[in-house]
mmCIF file of C-alpha atoms in Angstrom:
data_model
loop_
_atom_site.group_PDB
_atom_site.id
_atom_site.type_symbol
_atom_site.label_atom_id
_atom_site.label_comp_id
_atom_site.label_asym_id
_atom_site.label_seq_id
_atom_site.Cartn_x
_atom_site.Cartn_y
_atom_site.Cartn_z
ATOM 1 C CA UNK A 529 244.316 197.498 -5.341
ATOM 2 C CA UNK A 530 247.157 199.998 -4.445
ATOM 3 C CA UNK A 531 247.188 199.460 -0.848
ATOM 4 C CA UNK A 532 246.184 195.624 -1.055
ATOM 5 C CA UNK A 533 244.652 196.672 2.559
ATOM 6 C CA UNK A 534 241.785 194.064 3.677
ATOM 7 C CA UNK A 535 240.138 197.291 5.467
ATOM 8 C CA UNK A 536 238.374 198.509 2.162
ATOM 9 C CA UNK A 537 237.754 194.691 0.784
ATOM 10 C CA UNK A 538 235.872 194.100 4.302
ATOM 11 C CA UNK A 539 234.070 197.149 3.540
ATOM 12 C CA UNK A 540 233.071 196.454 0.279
ATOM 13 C CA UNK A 541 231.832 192.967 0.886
ATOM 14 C CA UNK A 542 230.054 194.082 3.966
ATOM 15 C CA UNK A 543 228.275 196.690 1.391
ATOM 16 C CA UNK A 544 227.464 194.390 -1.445
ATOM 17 C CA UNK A 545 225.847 191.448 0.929
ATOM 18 C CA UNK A 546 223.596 194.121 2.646
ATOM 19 C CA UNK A 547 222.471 196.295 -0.559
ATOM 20 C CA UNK A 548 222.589 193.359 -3.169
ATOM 21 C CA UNK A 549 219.155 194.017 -4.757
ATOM 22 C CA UNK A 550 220.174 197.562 -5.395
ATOM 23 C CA UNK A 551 222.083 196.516 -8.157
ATOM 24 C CA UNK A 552 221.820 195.172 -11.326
ATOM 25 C CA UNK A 553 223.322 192.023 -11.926
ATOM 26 C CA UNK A 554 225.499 193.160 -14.432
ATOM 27 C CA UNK A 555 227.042 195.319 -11.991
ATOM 28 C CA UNK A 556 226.999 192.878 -9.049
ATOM 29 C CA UNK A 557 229.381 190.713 -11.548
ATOM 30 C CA UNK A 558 231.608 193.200 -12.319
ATOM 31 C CA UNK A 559 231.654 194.279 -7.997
ATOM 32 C CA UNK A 560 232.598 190.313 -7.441
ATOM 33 C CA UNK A 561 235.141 190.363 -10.443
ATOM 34 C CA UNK A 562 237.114 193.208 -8.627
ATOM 35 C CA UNK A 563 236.807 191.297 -5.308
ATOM 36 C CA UNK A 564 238.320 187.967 -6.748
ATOM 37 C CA UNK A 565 241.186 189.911 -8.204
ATOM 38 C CA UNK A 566 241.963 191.283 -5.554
ATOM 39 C CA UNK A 567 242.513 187.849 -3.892
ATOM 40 C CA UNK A 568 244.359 186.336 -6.484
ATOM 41 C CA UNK A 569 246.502 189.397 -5.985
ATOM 42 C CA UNK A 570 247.701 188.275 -2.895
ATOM 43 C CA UNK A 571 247.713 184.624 -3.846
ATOM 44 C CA UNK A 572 250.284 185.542 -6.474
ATOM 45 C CA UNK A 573 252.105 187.379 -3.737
ATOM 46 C CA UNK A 574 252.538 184.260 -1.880
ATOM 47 C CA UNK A 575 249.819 184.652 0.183
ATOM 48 C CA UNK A 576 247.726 181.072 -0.372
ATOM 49 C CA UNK A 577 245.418 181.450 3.025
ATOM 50 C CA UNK A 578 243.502 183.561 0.501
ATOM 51 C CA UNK A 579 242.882 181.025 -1.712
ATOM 52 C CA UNK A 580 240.013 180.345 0.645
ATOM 53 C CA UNK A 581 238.348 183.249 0.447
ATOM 54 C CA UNK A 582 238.647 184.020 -3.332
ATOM 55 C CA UNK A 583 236.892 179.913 -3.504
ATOM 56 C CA UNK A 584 234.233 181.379 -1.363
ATOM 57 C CA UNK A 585 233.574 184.659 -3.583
ATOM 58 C CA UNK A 586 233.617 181.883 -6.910
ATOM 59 C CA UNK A 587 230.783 180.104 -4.763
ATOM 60 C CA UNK A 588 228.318 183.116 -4.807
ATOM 61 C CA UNK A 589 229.470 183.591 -8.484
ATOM 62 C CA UNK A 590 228.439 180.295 -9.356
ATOM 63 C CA UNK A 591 225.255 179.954 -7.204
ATOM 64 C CA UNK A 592 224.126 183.791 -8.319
ATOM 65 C CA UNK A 593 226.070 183.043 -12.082
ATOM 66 C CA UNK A 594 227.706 186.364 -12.307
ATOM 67 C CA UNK A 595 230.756 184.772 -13.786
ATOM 68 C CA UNK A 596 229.448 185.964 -17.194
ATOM 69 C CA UNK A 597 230.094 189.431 -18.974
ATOM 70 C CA UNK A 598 228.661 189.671 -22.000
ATOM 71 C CA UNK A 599 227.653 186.153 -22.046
ATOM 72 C CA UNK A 600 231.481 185.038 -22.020
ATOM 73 C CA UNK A 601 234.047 184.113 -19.464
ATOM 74 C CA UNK A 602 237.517 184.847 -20.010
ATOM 75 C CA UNK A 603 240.181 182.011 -20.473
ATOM 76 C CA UNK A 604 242.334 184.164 -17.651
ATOM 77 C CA UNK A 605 239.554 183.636 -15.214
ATOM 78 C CA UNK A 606 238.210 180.248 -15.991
ATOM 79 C CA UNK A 607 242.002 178.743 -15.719
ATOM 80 C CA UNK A 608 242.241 180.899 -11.845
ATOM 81 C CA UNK A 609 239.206 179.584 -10.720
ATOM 82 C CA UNK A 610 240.082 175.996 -11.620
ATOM 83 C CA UNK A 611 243.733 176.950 -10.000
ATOM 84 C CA UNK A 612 242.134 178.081 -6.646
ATOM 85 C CA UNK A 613 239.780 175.168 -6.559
ATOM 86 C CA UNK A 614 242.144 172.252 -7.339
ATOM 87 C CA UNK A 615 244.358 173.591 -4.737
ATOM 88 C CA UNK A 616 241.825 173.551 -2.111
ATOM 89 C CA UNK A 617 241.194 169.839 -3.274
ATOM 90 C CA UNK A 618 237.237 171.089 -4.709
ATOM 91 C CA UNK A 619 237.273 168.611 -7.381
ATOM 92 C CA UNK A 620 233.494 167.838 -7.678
ATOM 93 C CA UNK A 621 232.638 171.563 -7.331
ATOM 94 C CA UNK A 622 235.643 172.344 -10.056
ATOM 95 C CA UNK A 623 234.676 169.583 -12.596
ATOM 96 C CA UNK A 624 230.747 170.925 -12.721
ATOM 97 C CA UNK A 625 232.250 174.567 -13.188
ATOM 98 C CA UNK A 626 234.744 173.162 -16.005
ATOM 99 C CA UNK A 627 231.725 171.604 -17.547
ATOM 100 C CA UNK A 628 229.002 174.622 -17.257
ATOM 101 C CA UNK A 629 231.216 177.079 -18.502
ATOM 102 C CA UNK A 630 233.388 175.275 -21.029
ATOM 103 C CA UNK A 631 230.443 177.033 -23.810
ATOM 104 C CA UNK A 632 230.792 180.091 -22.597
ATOM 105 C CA UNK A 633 235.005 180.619 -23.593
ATOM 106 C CA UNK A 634 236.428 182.603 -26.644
ATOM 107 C CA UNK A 635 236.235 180.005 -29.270
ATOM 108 C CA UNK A 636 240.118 180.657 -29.972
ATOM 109 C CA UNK A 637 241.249 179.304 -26.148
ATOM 110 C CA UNK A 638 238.310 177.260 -25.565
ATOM 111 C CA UNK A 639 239.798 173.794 -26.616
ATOM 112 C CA UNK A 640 243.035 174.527 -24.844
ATOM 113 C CA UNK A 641 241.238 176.152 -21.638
ATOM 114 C CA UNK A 642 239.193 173.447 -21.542
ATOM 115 C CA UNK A 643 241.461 170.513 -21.888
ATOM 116 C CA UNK A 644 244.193 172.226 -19.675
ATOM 117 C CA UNK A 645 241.401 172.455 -16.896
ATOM 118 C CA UNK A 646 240.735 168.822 -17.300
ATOM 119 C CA UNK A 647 244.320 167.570 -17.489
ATOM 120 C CA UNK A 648 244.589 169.179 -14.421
ATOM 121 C CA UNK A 649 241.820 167.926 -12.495
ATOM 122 C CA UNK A 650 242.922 164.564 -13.234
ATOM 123 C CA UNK A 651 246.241 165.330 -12.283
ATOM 124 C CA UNK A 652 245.519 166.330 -8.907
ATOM 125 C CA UNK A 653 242.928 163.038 -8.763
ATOM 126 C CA UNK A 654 246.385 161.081 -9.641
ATOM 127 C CA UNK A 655 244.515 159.524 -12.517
ATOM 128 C CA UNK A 656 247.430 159.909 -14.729
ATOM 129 C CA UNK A 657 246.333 157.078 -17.493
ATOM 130 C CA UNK A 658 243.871 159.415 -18.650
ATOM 131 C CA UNK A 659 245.048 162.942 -18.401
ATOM 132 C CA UNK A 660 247.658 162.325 -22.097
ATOM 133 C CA UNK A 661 243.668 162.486 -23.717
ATOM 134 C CA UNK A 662 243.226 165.881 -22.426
ATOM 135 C CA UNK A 663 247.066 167.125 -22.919
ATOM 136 C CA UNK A 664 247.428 165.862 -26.071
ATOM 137 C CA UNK A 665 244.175 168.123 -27.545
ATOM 138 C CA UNK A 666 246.093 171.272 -26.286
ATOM 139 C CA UNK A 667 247.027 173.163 -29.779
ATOM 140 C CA UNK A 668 248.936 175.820 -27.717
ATOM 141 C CA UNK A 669 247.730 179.014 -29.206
ATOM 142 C CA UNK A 670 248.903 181.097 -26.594
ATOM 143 C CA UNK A 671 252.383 180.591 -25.189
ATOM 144 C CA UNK A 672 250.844 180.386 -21.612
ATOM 145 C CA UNK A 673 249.211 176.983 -22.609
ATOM 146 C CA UNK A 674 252.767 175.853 -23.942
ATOM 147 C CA UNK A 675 254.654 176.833 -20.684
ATOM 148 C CA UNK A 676 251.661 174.919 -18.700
ATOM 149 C CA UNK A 677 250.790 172.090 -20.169
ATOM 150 C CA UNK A 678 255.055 171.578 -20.034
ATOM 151 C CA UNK A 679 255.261 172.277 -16.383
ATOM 152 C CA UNK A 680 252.137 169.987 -15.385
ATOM 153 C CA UNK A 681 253.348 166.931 -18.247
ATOM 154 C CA UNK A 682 256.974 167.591 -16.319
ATOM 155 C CA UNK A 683 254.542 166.565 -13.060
ATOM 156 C CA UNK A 684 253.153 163.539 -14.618
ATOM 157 C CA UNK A 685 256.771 162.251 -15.784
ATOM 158 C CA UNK A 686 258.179 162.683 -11.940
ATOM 159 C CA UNK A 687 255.144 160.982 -10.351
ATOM 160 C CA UNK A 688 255.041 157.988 -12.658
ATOM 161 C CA UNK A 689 258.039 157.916 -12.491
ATOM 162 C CA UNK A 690 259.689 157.763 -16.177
ATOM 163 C CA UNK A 691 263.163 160.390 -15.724
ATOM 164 C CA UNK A 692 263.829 160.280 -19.531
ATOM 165 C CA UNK A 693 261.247 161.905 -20.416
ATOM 166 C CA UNK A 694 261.395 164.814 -18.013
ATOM 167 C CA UNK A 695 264.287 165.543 -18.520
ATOM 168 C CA UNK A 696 263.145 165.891 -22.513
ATOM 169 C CA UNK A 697 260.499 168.066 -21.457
ATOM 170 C CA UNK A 698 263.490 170.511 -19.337
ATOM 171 C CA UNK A 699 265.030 170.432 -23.058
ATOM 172 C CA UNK A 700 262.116 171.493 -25.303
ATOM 173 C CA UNK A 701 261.169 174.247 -22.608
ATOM 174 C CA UNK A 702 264.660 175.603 -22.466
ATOM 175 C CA UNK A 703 264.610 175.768 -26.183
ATOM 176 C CA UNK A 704 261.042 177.093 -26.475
ATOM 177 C CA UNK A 705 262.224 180.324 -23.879
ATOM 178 C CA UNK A 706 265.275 180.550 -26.207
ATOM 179 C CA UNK A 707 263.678 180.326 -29.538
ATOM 180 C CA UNK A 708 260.353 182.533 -29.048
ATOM 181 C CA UNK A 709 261.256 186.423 -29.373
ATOM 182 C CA UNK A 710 257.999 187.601 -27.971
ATOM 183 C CA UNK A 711 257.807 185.377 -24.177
ATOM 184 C CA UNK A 712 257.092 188.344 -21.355
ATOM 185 C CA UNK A 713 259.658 188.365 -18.313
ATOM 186 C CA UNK A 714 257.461 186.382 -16.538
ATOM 187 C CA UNK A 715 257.239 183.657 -18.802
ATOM 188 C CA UNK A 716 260.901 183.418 -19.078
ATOM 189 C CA UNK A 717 261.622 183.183 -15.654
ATOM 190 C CA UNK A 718 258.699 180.799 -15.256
ATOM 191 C CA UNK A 719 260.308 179.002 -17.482
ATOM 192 C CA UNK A 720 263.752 178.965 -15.956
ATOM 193 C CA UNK A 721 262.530 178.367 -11.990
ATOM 194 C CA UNK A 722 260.633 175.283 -12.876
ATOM 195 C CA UNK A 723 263.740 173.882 -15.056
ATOM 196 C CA UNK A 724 266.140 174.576 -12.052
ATOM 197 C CA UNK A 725 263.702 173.249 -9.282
ATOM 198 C CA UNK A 726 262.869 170.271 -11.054
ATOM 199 C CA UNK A 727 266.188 169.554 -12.181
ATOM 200 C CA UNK A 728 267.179 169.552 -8.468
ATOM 201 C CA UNK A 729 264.702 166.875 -7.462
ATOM 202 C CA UNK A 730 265.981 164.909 -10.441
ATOM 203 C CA UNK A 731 269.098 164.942 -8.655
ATOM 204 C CA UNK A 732 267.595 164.160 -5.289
ATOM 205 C CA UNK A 733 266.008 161.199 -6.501
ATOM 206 C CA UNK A 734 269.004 159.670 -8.351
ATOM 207 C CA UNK A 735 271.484 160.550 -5.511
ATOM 208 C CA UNK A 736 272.557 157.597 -2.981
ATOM 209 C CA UNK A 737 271.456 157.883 0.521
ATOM 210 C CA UNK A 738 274.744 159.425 1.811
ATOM 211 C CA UNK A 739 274.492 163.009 -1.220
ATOM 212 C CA UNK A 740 270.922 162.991 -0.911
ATOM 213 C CA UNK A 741 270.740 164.275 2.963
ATOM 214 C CA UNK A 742 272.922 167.012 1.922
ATOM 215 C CA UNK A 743 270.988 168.130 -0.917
ATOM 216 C CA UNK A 744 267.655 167.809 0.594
ATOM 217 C CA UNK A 745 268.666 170.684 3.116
ATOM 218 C CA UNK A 746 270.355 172.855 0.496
ATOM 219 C CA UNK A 747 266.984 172.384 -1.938
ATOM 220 C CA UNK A 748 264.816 172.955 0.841
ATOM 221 C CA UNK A 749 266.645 176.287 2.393
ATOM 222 C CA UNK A 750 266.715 177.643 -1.560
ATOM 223 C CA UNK A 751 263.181 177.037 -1.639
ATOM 224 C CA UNK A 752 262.412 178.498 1.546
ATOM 225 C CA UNK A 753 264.215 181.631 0.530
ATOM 226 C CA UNK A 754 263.396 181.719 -3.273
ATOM 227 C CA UNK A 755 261.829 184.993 -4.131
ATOM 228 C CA UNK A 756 260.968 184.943 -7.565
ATOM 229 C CA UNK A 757 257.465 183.333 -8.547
ATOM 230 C CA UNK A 758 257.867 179.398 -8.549
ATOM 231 C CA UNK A 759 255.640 177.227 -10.634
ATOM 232 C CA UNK A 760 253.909 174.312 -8.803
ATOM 233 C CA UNK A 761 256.121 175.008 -5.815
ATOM 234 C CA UNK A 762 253.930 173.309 -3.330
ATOM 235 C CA UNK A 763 254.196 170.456 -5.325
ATOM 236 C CA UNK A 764 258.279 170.636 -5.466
ATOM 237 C CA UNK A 765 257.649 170.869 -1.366
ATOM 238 C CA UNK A 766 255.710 167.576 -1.354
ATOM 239 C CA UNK A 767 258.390 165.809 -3.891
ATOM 240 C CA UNK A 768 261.239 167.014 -1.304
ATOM 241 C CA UNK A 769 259.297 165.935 1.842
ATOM 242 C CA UNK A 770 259.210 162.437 0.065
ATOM 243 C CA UNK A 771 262.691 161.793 -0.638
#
C-alpha cells in the first residue's frame, strides 16, 4: 500500500493461488480484501485498466464466498464492487451479487445500499422508468448516499432529458454542501466538481451551433487536465462526445 508497486501484489497473488489450502478461509478473505483495496487504490487514482483486475479478484470472492467477515459485508465494499462491475458493463453478474448479499449489510445502510445498487444498475441498463422506485426508498442516513443518489438522479434528468429539474438538483446539492457542518473535504469538492461539470454540459446543450464548438474544446481540455477527483466523469466524456 505505500509503494502501490504491482511487484509485491504479483507476488502475493502468485502465493495465495499456489498455497490456498494452507489457509483458513477466514484468512483467505481477509488476504483477497487487501488485494481488492489495493486495486481500487489505483482506480481512485485514475487508473480504471484496474478495474479489470479488482472484477476478477470479486469473481474468486464470489465463487469461493469470502466476501463475508463475520457473516457481514460492509456497505463501503458492497457499493465498490457494484461500482467496478457496472463499469465493466457486468450487469447479470452484478444484479445476482446485489441480490445474494443484500442480507448480509448492516441493517442501518442496508435499505439505502441496496436501493442505491439497484438504481444504479438500472441506470446503466437505461431503464430510467423504473429506477425513481429504487431512488425514492433511499432515506439517506449517511451523507455519502445524499451526495450519490444526487449525482446519479442529476444523470437521469440529463439523459431524459428534463433541464429544470437538474438544474434543481445543482441547487439542493449546493445548499446541502453549504448547510451540513460535518461533510469531509472530499465530499465538498465532490460536491462542487459535479455542479461545475454538469453545469457546463447544461450550457453545451442549450448553446446554438456557432458557441457550442467553442465550448466543447474548452470543456473537453478542462476535463482532460482536471486533477481533482470527478464524479461520473466518464459519463460527462460520453455527454461531451454527443453534443
Amino acid at each position: 500500500f505505500d509503494s502501490l508497486d504491482d511487484t509485491y501484489l504479483k507476488e502475493i497473488l502468485k502465493y495465495l493461488k499456489t498455497h490456498e489450502k494452507k489457509f483458513r478461509k477466514e484468512n483467505l478473505s481477509y488476504y483477497f480484501h487487501y488485494i481488492t483495496q489495493y486495486y481500487i487504490n489505483k482506480v481512485n487514482l485514475g487508473q480504471i485498466a484496474y478495474r479489470q483486475s479488482a472484477f476478477d479478484i470479486f469473481k474468486i470472492m464470489k465463487e469461493k464466498k469470502l466476501f463475508l467477515i463475520d457473516n457481514i459485508i460492509t456497505d463501503l465494499e458492497f457499493n465498490n464492487v457494484s461500482n467496478m462491475a457496472l463499469a465493466l458493463g457486468e450487469y447479470e453478474w452484478i444484479d445476482e451479487f446485489i441480490e445474494e448479499y443484500k442480507n448480509y449489510l448492516d441493517p442501518d445502510f442496508s435499505k439505502d445500499a441496496y436501493n442505491l445498487a439497484k438504481a444504479k444498475l438500472l441506470f446503466h441498463k437505461k431503464d430510467y422508468e423504473n429506477i425513481f422506485r429504487y431512488l425514492n426508498e433511499i432515506e439517506f442516513k449517511d451523507p455519502n448516499y445524499y451526495i450519490n443518489s444526487k449525482f446519479l438522479l442529476g444523470r437521469v434528468y440529463y439523459d431524459i432529458k428534463n433541464i429544470d429539474a437538474i438544474k434543481y438538483i445543482i441547487n439542493n446539492l449546493r445548499q446541502y454542501a453549504r448547510v451540513k457542518k460535518k461533510l469531509s473535504i472530499e465530499q465538498t469538492e465532490a460536491i462542487r466538481t459535479f455542479n461545475k461539470y454538469i453545469n457546463e454540459i447544461i450550457k453545451l446543450y442549450e448553446s446554438n451551433k456557432s458557441e457550442r464548438k467553442f465550448l466543447l474544446v474548452i470543456l473537453q481540455k478542462e476535463l482532460d487536465n482536471e486533477k481533482r477527483f470527478v464524479p461520473a466523469k466518464n459519463w460527462m466524456y460520453e455527454k461531451v462526445k454527443e453534443l
